[in-house]
Amino acid sequence: MLQSGDFAGAGSEPVRSGVATPALLVDIEALDRNIAVMAERAAALGVKFRPHAKAHKCVEVAQRLRRAGAIGVSCTTMEEAETMARGGLGGILITSPLAAPWQLERLRRLLLRGADVMSVVDCEAHLLGLAAAARGAGRKVGVVVEMDVGVGRTGCLEVDDIVALARQAAASPDLRYDGIQAYWGNLQQIMPLAERARLVGVQMERVRGVLAALREAGLAPAIVTGAGTGTFGIDAASGLFTEIQPGSFLFMDSCYGTVDLGAGTRFEPSLFVAATVVSAARRGRVIVNAGFKAFATDSGLPGATIEFLTSHCDPTVNLYPAFHVVRGPDVVDRWPIAARYGNSA
Amino acid sequence: MLQSGDFAGAGSEPVRSGVATPALLVDIEALDRNIAVMAERAAALGVKFRPHAKAHKCVEVAQRLRRAGAIGVSCTTMEEAETMARGGLGGILITSPLAAPWQLERLRRLLLRGADVMSVVDCEAHLLGLAAAARGAGRKVGVVVEMDVGVGRTGCLEVDDIVALARQAAASPDLRYDGIQAYWGNLQQIMPLAERARLVGVQMERVRGVLAALREAGLAPAIVTGAGTGTFGIDAASGLFTEIQPGSFLFMDSCYGTVDLGAGTRFEPSLFVAATVVSAARRGRVIVNAGFKAFATDSGLPGATIEFLTSHCDPTVNLYPAFHVVRGPDVVDRWPIAARYGNSA
């Protein structure tokens, strides 16, 4: 493989307008302002934050969040969890259930290496798998029972099932019952804000009922986790959550750009795709090397670089090997997107 | 990074149903049958074939195609061209114009290493860039003038512009005028077949006009390239094309699954995404770890593997680090998707 250093002679890397494209740029100053706003908001709302690595997949970003007060890192995939553990991050919460033999074997190895890991579950098979992995590593693993709060994907719908799983986790010598997860990913971008709050309120009553049933059973959870960039203010203000797991606030893609997050919460775009004008054969239009998009503009001759906002940060980040970290016109660093899918397997 | 070998102890890799997911499976027998059909069709139609690497991004697949008679490999990106050159492939045609300084610098290095490369152009700036790269490497580079045949992306619309670029390429000491490209990507999946043929016919008349003008100017092209999986039969039968550059026929995604390719041309699906059932908390429905897709099925408990057809092969392949090569129930090899975007830069 060619390494980026191979092209240093061309003088392209240190200058923002000269990066090889398509490239993913992150503006480090905007990123740091977004992190500072989230840290300040979480503190003001009285919740901890365990931001989601599915948004950034990058050790350097997770370490930056930890320095700003994050208590850990939420992860969707084994790649993300393994990458974060290698980067020295603790408080790893796997927010999607682990079911396959290879997932559980990789979890066993993570535990064996001393990683600080919890995973969500929504059925007994998940619990048994986690317990076997933990037993194989000679260490307990944390369990967070997931509620289905209307997303219709993973999670238990019935209160009784949640209590039963919590009880079983608490009773297992291989498991540590840590709490519950209630994440309404489908409500994050509902507009207007009042309607979003109303829909969240409906699910919040269900969470309240689950918490009452767990307390009743002597299983009051240490952790109640959930929330994304679109609802963390509402969720945290309920007093039900002990922590939040937003991710998109780091980058603020164009999907989030028009979402009202409430007074006092202002994040800014920090993520951009740089593309090159490859053809300008027709007047008033240029063709760039980023997907099949053509833009009504005459602002570039072939060879020029144009930067675009991203429409959905998570899958966009997954398409790139690294962030080009920019400050003004300069490329000041390069952060590998080390947990990009497939980098570790 | 964990290597796949790390998990060999779990016994998951040699068995199709045990691969870490999401995984991209290619059925080697179906792939080889598809390659054999294309080789046979091209021979019967009297055209050469230079299949497109944007579909597979994989040296092992390109080498297999070469053994079946391919005269080279078409590429969209510098990653693809560099990867194919490293894999010993010749006859590399870059089918999208090169414009940025970093692209031209990487082309210069490819030429310096002796790679056998041509690139399309649609304006004088492209020609000047290619000439400078070639001069820097002390070798000529091949030039193919691209026509815009209704896609509205890259390529020249006017006959005079095409002739002028061809003349300029032929006169340059650093360039070798090789021919023209006319690719109607927007027509590949038009149904019914008769309507696809009618729309191709309209553009074909324009190609005929360009060829007459070039001959008139003493610039008869050695190469007339184009065609995809959906139109190669029509295109080749016209007698205007010297070669075709299809790619999707290798895999036959579900978009192509319903496209009538005409009598005598039968490709079969060879590409599958393997996913794991992660949750089955609701009766009659399972949730898998492949995107946000849920399927109306009760055919798997958590931990089970399910395989899916792919909907569009090119961007799907780009999401994975390698093909798991399967034959029946066995995983018989692993082929890196070495030109996946960002692997080399």
XYZ file of C-alpha atoms in Angstrom:
690
model
C 0.000 0.000 0.000
C 1.089 3.524 -0.649
C 1.353 5.504 2.559
C 0.343 9.126 2.797
C 3.992 9.945 3.403
C 4.681 8.792 -0.135
C 3.084 11.968 -1.407
C 4.574 14.398 1.058
C 6.892 15.483 -1.734
C 3.889 16.865 -3.572
C 3.362 19.229 -0.650
C -0.330 18.446 -0.539
C -0.900 17.206 3.006
C -0.140 20.233 5.200
C -2.555 22.487 3.361
C -6.311 22.146 3.721
C -6.978 22.965 0.078
C -4.466 20.375 -1.118
C -5.594 17.145 0.557
C -6.158 14.062 -1.551
C -9.904 13.758 -2.026
C -12.499 12.699 -1.194
C -11.237 13.488 2.321
C -12.941 13.917 5.644
C -11.962 17.138 7.401
C -12.636 17.838 11.061
C -12.216 21.408 12.260
C -10.474 20.948 15.596
C -11.587 24.285 17.013
C -15.261 23.679 16.218
C -14.930 20.121 17.574
C -13.470 21.368 20.837
C -16.193 23.991 21.203
C -18.855 21.301 20.685
C -17.226 19.089 23.315
C -17.052 22.005 25.767
C -20.733 22.834 25.244
C -21.784 19.205 25.867
C -19.624 18.946 28.990
C -21.083 22.161 30.329
C -24.677 21.148 29.521
C -24.295 17.702 31.115
C -22.857 19.235 34.255
C -25.641 21.815 34.408
C -28.271 19.088 33.944
C -26.684 16.828 36.543
C -25.964 13.827 34.306
C -22.769 12.022 33.394
C -21.882 11.527 29.729
C -20.632 8.435 27.904
C -20.571 9.685 24.277
C -21.157 7.260 21.445
C -18.172 6.071 19.407
C -20.421 5.068 16.506
C -20.199 8.732 15.507
C -16.408 9.083 15.513
C -14.817 5.567 15.696
C -11.604 7.317 16.675
C -9.393 6.964 19.756
C -8.140 10.533 19.513
C -11.684 11.901 19.699
C -12.618 9.579 22.590
C -9.545 10.644 24.540
C -10.443 14.287 23.947
C -13.935 13.603 25.310
C -12.485 11.868 28.371
C -10.314 14.880 29.096
C -13.515 16.946 28.982
C -15.133 14.716 31.621
C -16.717 11.773 29.776
C -17.029 8.749 32.098
C -16.580 6.238 29.285
C -17.484 5.443 25.726
C -20.579 3.839 24.196
C -19.945 1.421 21.299
C -22.077 -0.419 18.762
C -19.638 -2.976 17.374
C -16.830 -5.183 18.617
C -14.472 -3.192 16.387
C -15.390 -0.044 18.279
C -15.060 -1.690 21.691
C -11.710 -3.297 20.848
C -10.349 -0.085 19.358
C -11.395 1.985 22.364
C -9.933 -0.544 24.819
C -6.641 -0.454 22.909
C -6.735 3.314 23.167
C -6.889 3.079 26.947
C -10.536 4.037 27.244
C -12.536 2.567 30.130
C -16.247 2.547 30.850
C -17.040 0.820 27.568
C -20.768 0.180 27.118
C -21.760 -1.992 24.152
C -25.203 -0.654 23.250
C -26.291 -3.439 20.885
C -26.708 -7.033 22.140
C -23.938 -9.582 21.534
C -25.220 -12.884 20.243
C -22.862 -14.606 17.812
C -20.129 -17.001 18.980
C -17.416 -14.821 17.432
C -18.736 -11.749 19.240
C -18.675 -13.561 22.568
C -15.205 -14.937 21.921
C -13.942 -11.441 21.181
C -15.657 -10.183 24.329
C -13.916 -12.931 26.321
C -10.560 -11.749 24.998
C -11.380 -8.132 25.786
C -12.209 -9.112 29.370
C -9.079 -11.226 29.604
C -7.008 -8.184 28.681
C -8.612 -6.266 31.532
C -10.985 -4.100 29.530
C -13.742 -2.353 31.480
C -16.845 -3.478 29.537
C -20.620 -3.660 29.905
C -23.109 -4.916 27.327
C -26.829 -4.561 26.840
C -29.124 -7.622 26.716
C -32.754 -8.178 25.806
C -33.193 -11.938 26.309
C -31.881 -14.841 28.338
C -29.705 -16.083 25.451
C -27.753 -12.822 25.632
C -27.256 -13.244 29.385
C -26.054 -16.814 28.993
C -23.624 -15.773 26.269
C -22.182 -12.953 28.355
C -21.883 -15.223 31.396
C -19.987 -17.837 29.385
C -17.600 -15.205 28.002
C -17.021 -13.799 31.476
C -16.451 -17.251 32.945
C -13.930 -17.929 30.181
C -12.037 -14.791 31.134
C -12.331 -15.291 34.878
C -13.923 -11.873 35.362
C -17.446 -10.471 35.705
C -18.983 -8.491 32.875
C -21.472 -5.658 33.379
C -25.047 -6.108 32.168
C -27.439 -3.359 31.109
C -30.975 -4.470 30.287
C -32.328 -2.758 27.201
C -35.935 -1.560 26.978
C -37.626 -1.208 23.610
C -38.880 2.362 23.898
C -40.705 2.464 20.591
C -37.857 2.000 18.132
C -38.966 -1.559 17.437
C -35.460 -2.872 17.043
C -33.780 -4.437 20.054
C -34.902 -4.315 23.688
C -37.633 -5.804 25.904
C -41.146 -4.443 25.640
C -42.604 -5.966 28.835
C -41.821 -4.715 32.325
C -41.832 -8.255 33.673
C -39.195 -9.352 31.171
C -36.934 -6.460 32.147
C -37.230 -7.262 35.855
C -36.626 -10.949 35.199
C -33.441 -10.273 33.211
C -32.184 -7.820 35.850
C -32.822 -10.403 38.568
C -31.061 -13.119 36.625
C -28.061 -10.848 35.968
C -27.875 -9.849 39.635
C -27.943 -13.495 40.712
C -25.239 -14.717 38.312
C -21.707 -15.202 39.661
C -20.354 -14.153 36.242
C -22.434 -11.040 35.690
C -22.720 -7.643 37.330
C -26.155 -6.033 37.032
C -25.435 -2.412 36.176
C -28.701 -0.905 34.987
C -30.995 -0.245 32.055
C -30.853 1.414 28.640
C -33.706 3.386 27.101
C -32.742 5.075 23.836
C -35.299 6.625 21.476
C -33.211 6.965 18.349
C -36.349 7.462 16.246
C -37.284 10.660 18.124
C -33.956 12.525 17.954
C -34.854 14.782 15.022
C -38.630 15.235 15.417
C -39.650 18.846 14.821
C -40.914 21.023 16.345
C -39.157 20.632 19.675
C -42.462 20.605 21.596
C -43.680 17.575 19.638
C -40.365 15.815 20.227
C -40.754 16.488 23.963
C -44.332 15.186 23.911
C -43.339 11.909 22.218
C -40.390 11.482 24.567
C -42.789 12.072 27.468
C -44.884 9.070 26.452
C -41.866 6.752 26.550
C -40.556 8.442 29.690
C -43.675 7.255 31.557
C -42.794 3.705 30.556
C -39.243 4.179 31.848
C -40.682 5.538 35.089
C -42.809 2.385 35.427
C -39.826 0.122 34.795
C -37.759 1.963 37.399
C -40.579 1.600 39.966
C -40.847 -2.122 39.257
C -37.077 -2.581 39.560
C -36.949 -0.670 42.872
C -39.876 -2.753 44.095
C -37.870 -5.874 43.265
C -34.793 -4.586 45.047
C -33.062 -4.041 41.701
C -32.752 -0.250 41.561
C -30.320 0.374 38.672
C -27.033 2.175 39.181
C -27.107 3.258 35.536
C -30.000 4.564 33.473
C -28.525 5.358 30.065
C -29.868 6.663 26.790
C -30.287 9.970 24.939
C -28.878 11.324 21.728
C -27.990 14.783 20.518
C -31.638 15.601 19.739
C -33.186 14.678 23.107
C -30.438 14.795 25.722
C -31.746 18.059 27.168
C -35.265 16.662 27.581
C -34.020 13.287 28.806
C -31.604 14.696 31.353
C -34.158 17.175 32.682
C -36.493 14.287 33.563
C -34.280 13.254 36.436
C -34.644 9.601 35.388
C -31.341 9.241 33.548
C -27.993 8.976 35.294
C -26.086 9.450 32.054
C -26.401 10.278 28.363
C -24.734 8.802 25.260
C -24.946 11.371 22.429
C -22.493 11.324 19.515
C -23.598 13.534 16.623
C -23.095 16.763 18.622
C -19.392 16.387 17.856
C -19.896 16.974 14.150
C -23.430 18.347 13.605
C -24.255 17.013 10.160
C -26.809 18.724 7.958
C -29.617 16.417 9.183
C -29.089 17.896 12.641
C -28.438 21.352 11.261
C -32.103 22.322 11.267
C -33.052 20.551 14.515
C -33.908 22.919 17.365
C -32.044 21.654 20.448
C -33.536 24.177 22.860
C -32.197 27.316 24.452
C -28.599 27.337 25.577
C -27.487 24.459 23.371
C -25.542 25.511 20.317
C -23.362 23.080 18.425
C -21.688 23.912 15.109
C -20.642 21.903 12.041
C -17.088 20.566 12.450
C -17.086 17.824 9.792
C -16.641 18.445 6.067
C -16.043 16.348 2.973
C -13.416 17.823 0.668
C -13.880 16.957 -2.995
C -12.042 17.868 -6.168
C -13.588 19.412 -9.254
C -12.868 16.764 -11.902
C -14.784 18.216 -14.808
C -16.269 21.570 -15.737
C -17.155 20.755 -19.322
C -20.583 22.392 -19.053
C -21.031 26.051 -18.298
C -22.364 26.826 -14.815
C -21.874 23.342 -13.446
C -18.967 21.391 -12.017
C -18.597 17.671 -11.373
C -16.773 16.558 -8.228
C -15.326 13.203 -7.166
C -17.680 12.731 -4.210
C -20.438 10.316 -5.124
C -22.619 11.218 -8.057
C -23.384 14.706 -6.916
C -23.328 17.667 -9.238
C -23.749 21.181 -7.932
C -25.122 24.272 -9.562
C -21.990 26.357 -9.265
C -19.264 27.776 -11.388
C -16.917 28.237 -8.481
C -14.145 25.884 -9.497
C -11.964 24.817 -12.396
C -10.806 21.210 -12.719
C -8.363 20.542 -9.896
C -9.970 22.910 -7.386
C -11.066 21.654 -3.956
C -14.593 22.232 -2.649
C -15.783 21.379 0.873
C -19.274 20.092 1.709
C -21.287 19.609 4.851
C -22.070 15.950 5.596
C -25.684 14.818 5.631
C -25.388 11.981 8.190
C -22.137 11.803 10.077
C -22.053 8.152 11.256
C -22.101 6.364 7.867
C -19.981 9.125 6.311
C -17.219 8.682 8.887
C -17.273 4.931 8.181
C -16.282 5.558 4.540
C -12.933 7.150 5.415
C -9.651 5.829 6.832
C -8.842 8.965 8.847
C -9.844 12.476 9.751
C -7.707 15.253 8.339
C -7.611 17.595 11.331
C -7.713 21.198 10.157
C -7.254 24.536 11.863
C -7.978 27.391 9.489
C -6.060 26.725 6.264
C -3.713 24.146 7.801
C -3.866 20.375 8.175
C -2.494 19.995 11.714
C -2.951 16.271 12.323
C -4.353 13.019 11.002
C -6.495 10.840 13.284
C -7.151 7.267 12.133
C -10.778 6.161 12.121
C -9.420 3.021 13.686
C -12.786 1.407 14.408
C -13.992 1.839 10.836
C -15.811 -1.350 9.949
C -13.445 -4.096 8.983
C -10.215 -2.461 10.064
C -9.760 -5.021 12.823
C -11.219 -8.193 11.353
C -5.458 -4.385 15.422
C -6.810 -7.855 15.911
C -6.136 -10.053 12.909
C -8.588 -12.611 11.677
C -6.128 -15.284 12.736
C -6.690 -14.176 16.329
C -10.073 -15.842 16.234
C -9.056 -19.000 14.490
C -9.239 -20.703 17.859
C -12.956 -20.034 17.911
C -13.205 -22.161 14.782
C -15.373 -19.578 13.062
C -13.486 -18.703 9.890
C -13.433 -21.943 7.889
C -17.198 -22.369 8.074
C -19.559 -20.207 6.049
C -22.160 -20.064 8.815
C -19.578 -18.984 11.394
C -17.958 -15.914 9.848
C -17.741 -12.711 11.865
C -20.501 -10.469 10.575
C -21.448 -8.356 8.780
C -19.319 -10.144 6.199
C -19.220 -10.106 2.440
C -19.353 -13.567 0.892
C -18.508 -14.329 -2.703
C -19.471 -17.728 -4.073
C -16.429 -18.688 -6.112
C -18.292 -21.143 -8.325
C -21.008 -18.642 -9.243
C -18.314 -15.984 -9.796
C -16.384 -18.239 -12.128
C -19.528 -19.112 -14.065
C -20.308 -15.399 -14.488
C -16.785 -14.736 -15.726
C -17.020 -17.626 -18.188
C -20.345 -16.358 -19.548
C -18.952 -12.851 -20.086
C -15.804 -14.149 -21.762
C -17.890 -16.309 -24.056
C -20.346 -13.494 -24.892
C -17.554 -11.005 -25.630
C -15.839 -13.492 -27.927
C -19.115 -14.250 -29.717
C -19.831 -10.522 -30.150
C -16.306 -9.786 -31.376
C -15.284 -7.296 -28.678
C -12.477 -7.287 -26.135
C -13.297 -6.820 -22.462
C -11.635 -4.588 -19.866
C -13.921 -5.187 -16.846
C -14.409 -2.435 -14.302
C -12.600 -2.672 -10.954
C -15.047 -0.258 -9.312
C -17.236 -3.348 -8.840
C -14.670 -5.601 -7.138
C -11.649 -3.466 -6.080
C -9.755 -6.723 -5.688
C -6.551 -7.980 -7.307
C -7.588 -11.619 -6.997
C -10.760 -10.976 -8.997
C -8.906 -8.928 -11.632
C -6.328 -11.675 -12.060
C -9.122 -14.220 -12.464
C -10.650 -12.036 -15.176
C -7.301 -11.739 -16.943
C -6.943 -15.515 -16.997
C -10.372 -15.581 -18.676
C -9.177 -13.247 -21.417
C -9.659 -9.679 -20.139
C -7.269 -7.282 -21.902
C -6.947 -4.995 -18.885
C -8.843 -3.358 -16.088
C -10.965 -0.202 -15.956
C -10.620 1.923 -12.802
C -12.389 4.913 -11.321
C -9.963 6.022 -8.616
C -6.229 6.288 -8.094
C -6.574 3.684 -5.313
C -7.981 1.245 -7.826
C -5.312 2.012 -10.441
C -2.465 1.760 -7.919
C -3.800 -1.464 -6.435
C -4.233 -3.093 -9.830
C -0.741 -2.030 -10.943
C 0.714 -3.539 -7.751
C -1.186 -6.719 -8.553
C 0.586 -6.958 -11.893
C -2.405 -5.937 -13.994
C -1.751 -4.060 -17.230
C -4.078 -2.244 -19.595
C -5.294 0.082 -16.855
C -7.873 2.589 -18.110
C -8.850 5.344 -15.667
C -12.446 6.099 -16.655
C -12.903 9.348 -14.709
C -10.778 12.435 -15.508
C -7.755 13.255 -13.341
C -7.596 16.896 -12.344
C -6.129 17.479 -8.877
C -2.397 17.966 -8.320
C -2.262 14.935 -5.996
C -3.958 12.756 -8.626
C -1.445 13.809 -11.260
C 1.473 13.286 -8.886
C 0.258 9.771 -8.138
C -0.162 9.156 -11.872
C 3.427 10.331 -12.420
C 4.635 7.783 -9.870
C 2.561 5.030 -11.441
C 4.128 5.800 -14.820
C 7.580 5.955 -13.264
C 7.081 2.439 -11.917
C 6.275 1.244 -15.428
C 2.517 0.878 -15.084
C 0.535 0.556 -18.304
C -2.037 3.371 -17.894
C -4.498 5.399 -19.933
C -6.848 8.086 -18.674
C -9.959 9.754 -20.018
C -10.095 13.541 -20.559
C -12.864 15.996 -21.368
C -11.013 19.338 -21.498
C -7.646 20.859 -22.266
C -6.778 21.194 -18.561
C -6.947 17.405 -18.252
C -4.632 16.997 -21.260
C -2.120 19.460 -19.862
C -2.160 17.703 -16.476
C -1.593 14.285 -18.040
C 1.193 15.651 -20.241
C 2.971 17.173 -17.243
C 2.709 13.914 -15.282
C 4.020 11.941 -18.253
C 6.891 14.381 -18.792
C 7.777 14.035 -15.108
C 7.967 10.279 -15.497
C 9.773 10.332 -18.833
C 7.071 8.181 -20.462
C 3.986 8.762 -22.591
C 0.537 8.249 -21.111
C -2.474 7.061 -23.086
C -5.394 9.430 -23.643
C -9.022 8.464 -24.211
C -11.392 11.336 -24.975
C -14.680 10.986 -23.138
C -18.010 11.860 -24.777
C -20.967 12.886 -22.656
C -23.584 10.466 -23.973
C -26.489 11.776 -21.938
C -25.323 11.044 -18.395
C -24.620 14.730 -17.805
C -21.606 14.104 -15.674
C -18.186 14.135 -17.309
C -17.382 14.119 -21.012
C -17.565 16.457 -24.020
C -20.916 17.150 -25.640
C -19.700 18.749 -28.869
C -18.168 16.808 -31.754
C -15.733 19.647 -32.444
C -14.437 19.552 -28.876
C -13.823 15.813 -29.093
C -11.919 16.135 -32.355
C -9.887 19.054 -30.993
C -8.858 17.106 -27.886
C -7.981 14.042 -29.937
C -5.866 16.185 -32.256
C -4.087 17.850 -29.368
C -3.389 14.465 -27.733
C -2.068 13.029 -30.982
C 0.255 16.008 -31.451
C 1.724 15.991 -27.942
C 5.158 14.415 -27.411
C 4.012 13.287 -23.925
C 0.657 11.791 -24.844
C -0.532 8.835 -26.867
C -3.968 9.254 -28.446
C -5.710 5.926 -27.814
C -9.392 6.499 -28.501
C -12.760 7.514 -27.105
C -15.087 6.497 -24.288
C -18.887 6.505 -24.526
C -20.566 5.030 -21.438
C -24.292 5.344 -20.771
C -24.423 4.432 -17.097
C -27.906 5.905 -16.805
C -29.346 3.423 -19.309
C -27.991 0.160 -17.886
C -31.151 -0.891 -16.051
C -33.922 0.607 -18.202
C -36.789 -1.839 -18.656
C -38.122 -3.248 -20.877
C -35.117 -4.272 -22.910
C -36.604 -2.820 -26.134
C -36.831 0.638 -24.563
C -33.245 0.356 -23.296
C -32.149 -0.544 -26.835
C -34.092 2.418 -28.259
C -32.475 4.913 -25.877
C -29.032 3.423 -26.518
C -29.716 3.763 -30.230
C -30.163 7.518 -29.900
C -26.756 7.916 -28.285
C -25.223 5.380 -30.655
C -26.021 7.721 -33.555
C -24.013 10.430 -31.794
C -21.087 8.020 -31.354
C -21.324 7.167 -35.052
C -21.090 10.868 -35.874
C -18.060 11.347 -33.662
C -16.306 8.366 -35.232
C -16.967 9.760 -38.726
C -15.580 13.170 -37.728
C -12.484 11.580 -36.179
C -11.837 9.459 -39.275
C -12.323 12.543 -41.419
C -9.642 14.289 -39.350
C -7.261 11.345 -39.654
C -7.831 10.465 -36.003
C -9.626 7.110 -36.245
C -9.530 5.732 -32.671
C -7.836 2.444 -31.836
C -10.128 2.063 -28.827
C -13.842 2.728 -28.562
C -14.770 1.756 -24.994
C -17.928 1.797 -22.897
C -20.796 -0.518 -21.957
C -21.947 -1.953 -18.656
C -23.656 -5.183 -17.662
C -27.046 -3.891 -18.798
C -26.150 -2.768 -22.317
C -23.008 -4.648 -23.369
C -24.957 -6.931 -25.675
C -26.596 -3.999 -27.473
C -23.403 -1.957 -27.526
C -21.193 -4.748 -28.819
C -23.692 -5.723 -31.519
C -23.493 -2.194 -32.978
C -20.015 -2.846 -34.288
C -18.901 0.581 -33.052
C -17.180 -0.554 -29.864
C -13.815 -2.276 -29.818
C -14.180 -3.223 -26.151
C -16.556 -3.251 -23.186
C -16.037 -2.436 -19.502
C -18.810 -4.118 -17.468
C -18.362 -4.927 -13.758
C -21.635 -5.843 -12.056
C -22.004 -9.097 -14.022
C -19.488 -10.558 -11.586
C -21.883 -10.289 -8.662
C -25.392 -9.583 -10.015
C -26.896 -7.537 -7.176
C -30.648 -7.377 -6.676
C -30.903 -4.153 -8.741
C -29.683 -6.152 -11.722
C -31.634 -9.231 -10.686
C -34.771 -8.148 -12.524
C -33.046 -6.629 -15.560
C -33.563 -8.589 -18.778
C -30.143 -8.908 -20.433
C -31.400 -10.592 -23.587
C -31.292 -14.160 -24.816
C -28.155 -16.158 -24.116
C -26.909 -14.007 -21.280
C -27.505 -15.473 -17.872
C -25.539 -14.279 -14.835
C -26.305 -15.397 -11.282
C -25.913 -13.801 -7.845
C -22.483 -14.543 -6.372
C -22.295 -11.862 -3.658
C -24.021 -12.095 -0.282
C -23.937 -10.200 2.988
C -23.871 -12.482 6.024
C -25.467 -11.005 9.140
C -26.079 -12.273 12.641
C -29.427 -12.370 14.410
C -28.762 -10.134 17.418
C -32.252 -9.974 18.880
C -35.473 -11.922 18.534
C -37.350 -10.283 21.377
C -40.549 -9.913 19.339
C -42.408 -12.872 17.975
C -42.170 -13.347 14.200
C -39.372 -10.843 13.693
C -35.602 -10.908 14.054
C -33.131 -8.039 14.174
C -29.774 -8.455 12.422
C -26.519 -6.508 12.636
C -26.633 -5.303 9.031
C -27.840 -1.737 8.888
C -31.232 -0.985 10.346
C -33.017 -3.717 8.496
C -35.607 -5.924 10.138
C -37.108 -8.869 8.310
C -40.441 -10.561 8.670
C -39.093 -13.957 9.590
C -38.797 -16.253 12.544
C -36.012 -18.244 10.998
C -33.254 -17.534 13.480
C -32.461 -17.349 17.181
C -29.911 -14.843 18.481
C -26.503 -15.917 17.238
C -27.729 -17.447 13.976
C -26.292 -16.289 10.636
C -28.529 -15.155 7.767
C -27.327 -14.294 4.255
C -28.793 -11.538 2.097
C -28.546 -10.527 -1.513
C -26.899 -7.138 -2.019
C -28.907 -4.323 -3.564
C -26.048 -2.440 -5.283
C -22.733 -4.212 -5.411
C -20.251 -1.332 -5.897
C -20.936 0.684 -2.709
C -21.543 -2.535 -0.747
C -18.132 -3.924 -1.658
C -16.569 -0.626 -0.563
C -17.862 -1.161 3.011
C -15.855 -4.349 3.579
C -12.161 -5.105 4.046
C -12.257 -8.449 2.223
C -14.342 -11.039 0.480
C -14.875 -14.290 2.327
C -14.639 -16.720 -0.578
C -17.101 -19.573 -0.100
C -17.693 -22.857 -1.839
C -20.763 -24.594 -0.498
C -20.548 -24.567 3.308
C -16.818 -23.802 3.423
C -14.815 -20.576 3.528
C -11.998 -21.438 1.133
C -10.123 -18.139 0.925
C -10.080 -14.494 1.872
C -9.459 -11.848 -0.820
C -8.634 -8.328 0.376
C -10.687 -5.529 -1.149
C -7.374 -3.785 -1.453
C -8.639 -0.782 -3.417
C -11.403 -0.036 -0.922
C -11.463 3.738 -0.585
C -8.815 5.001 1.764
C -6.790 1.833 2.097
C -3.866 3.395 0.287
C -3.990 7.038 1.327
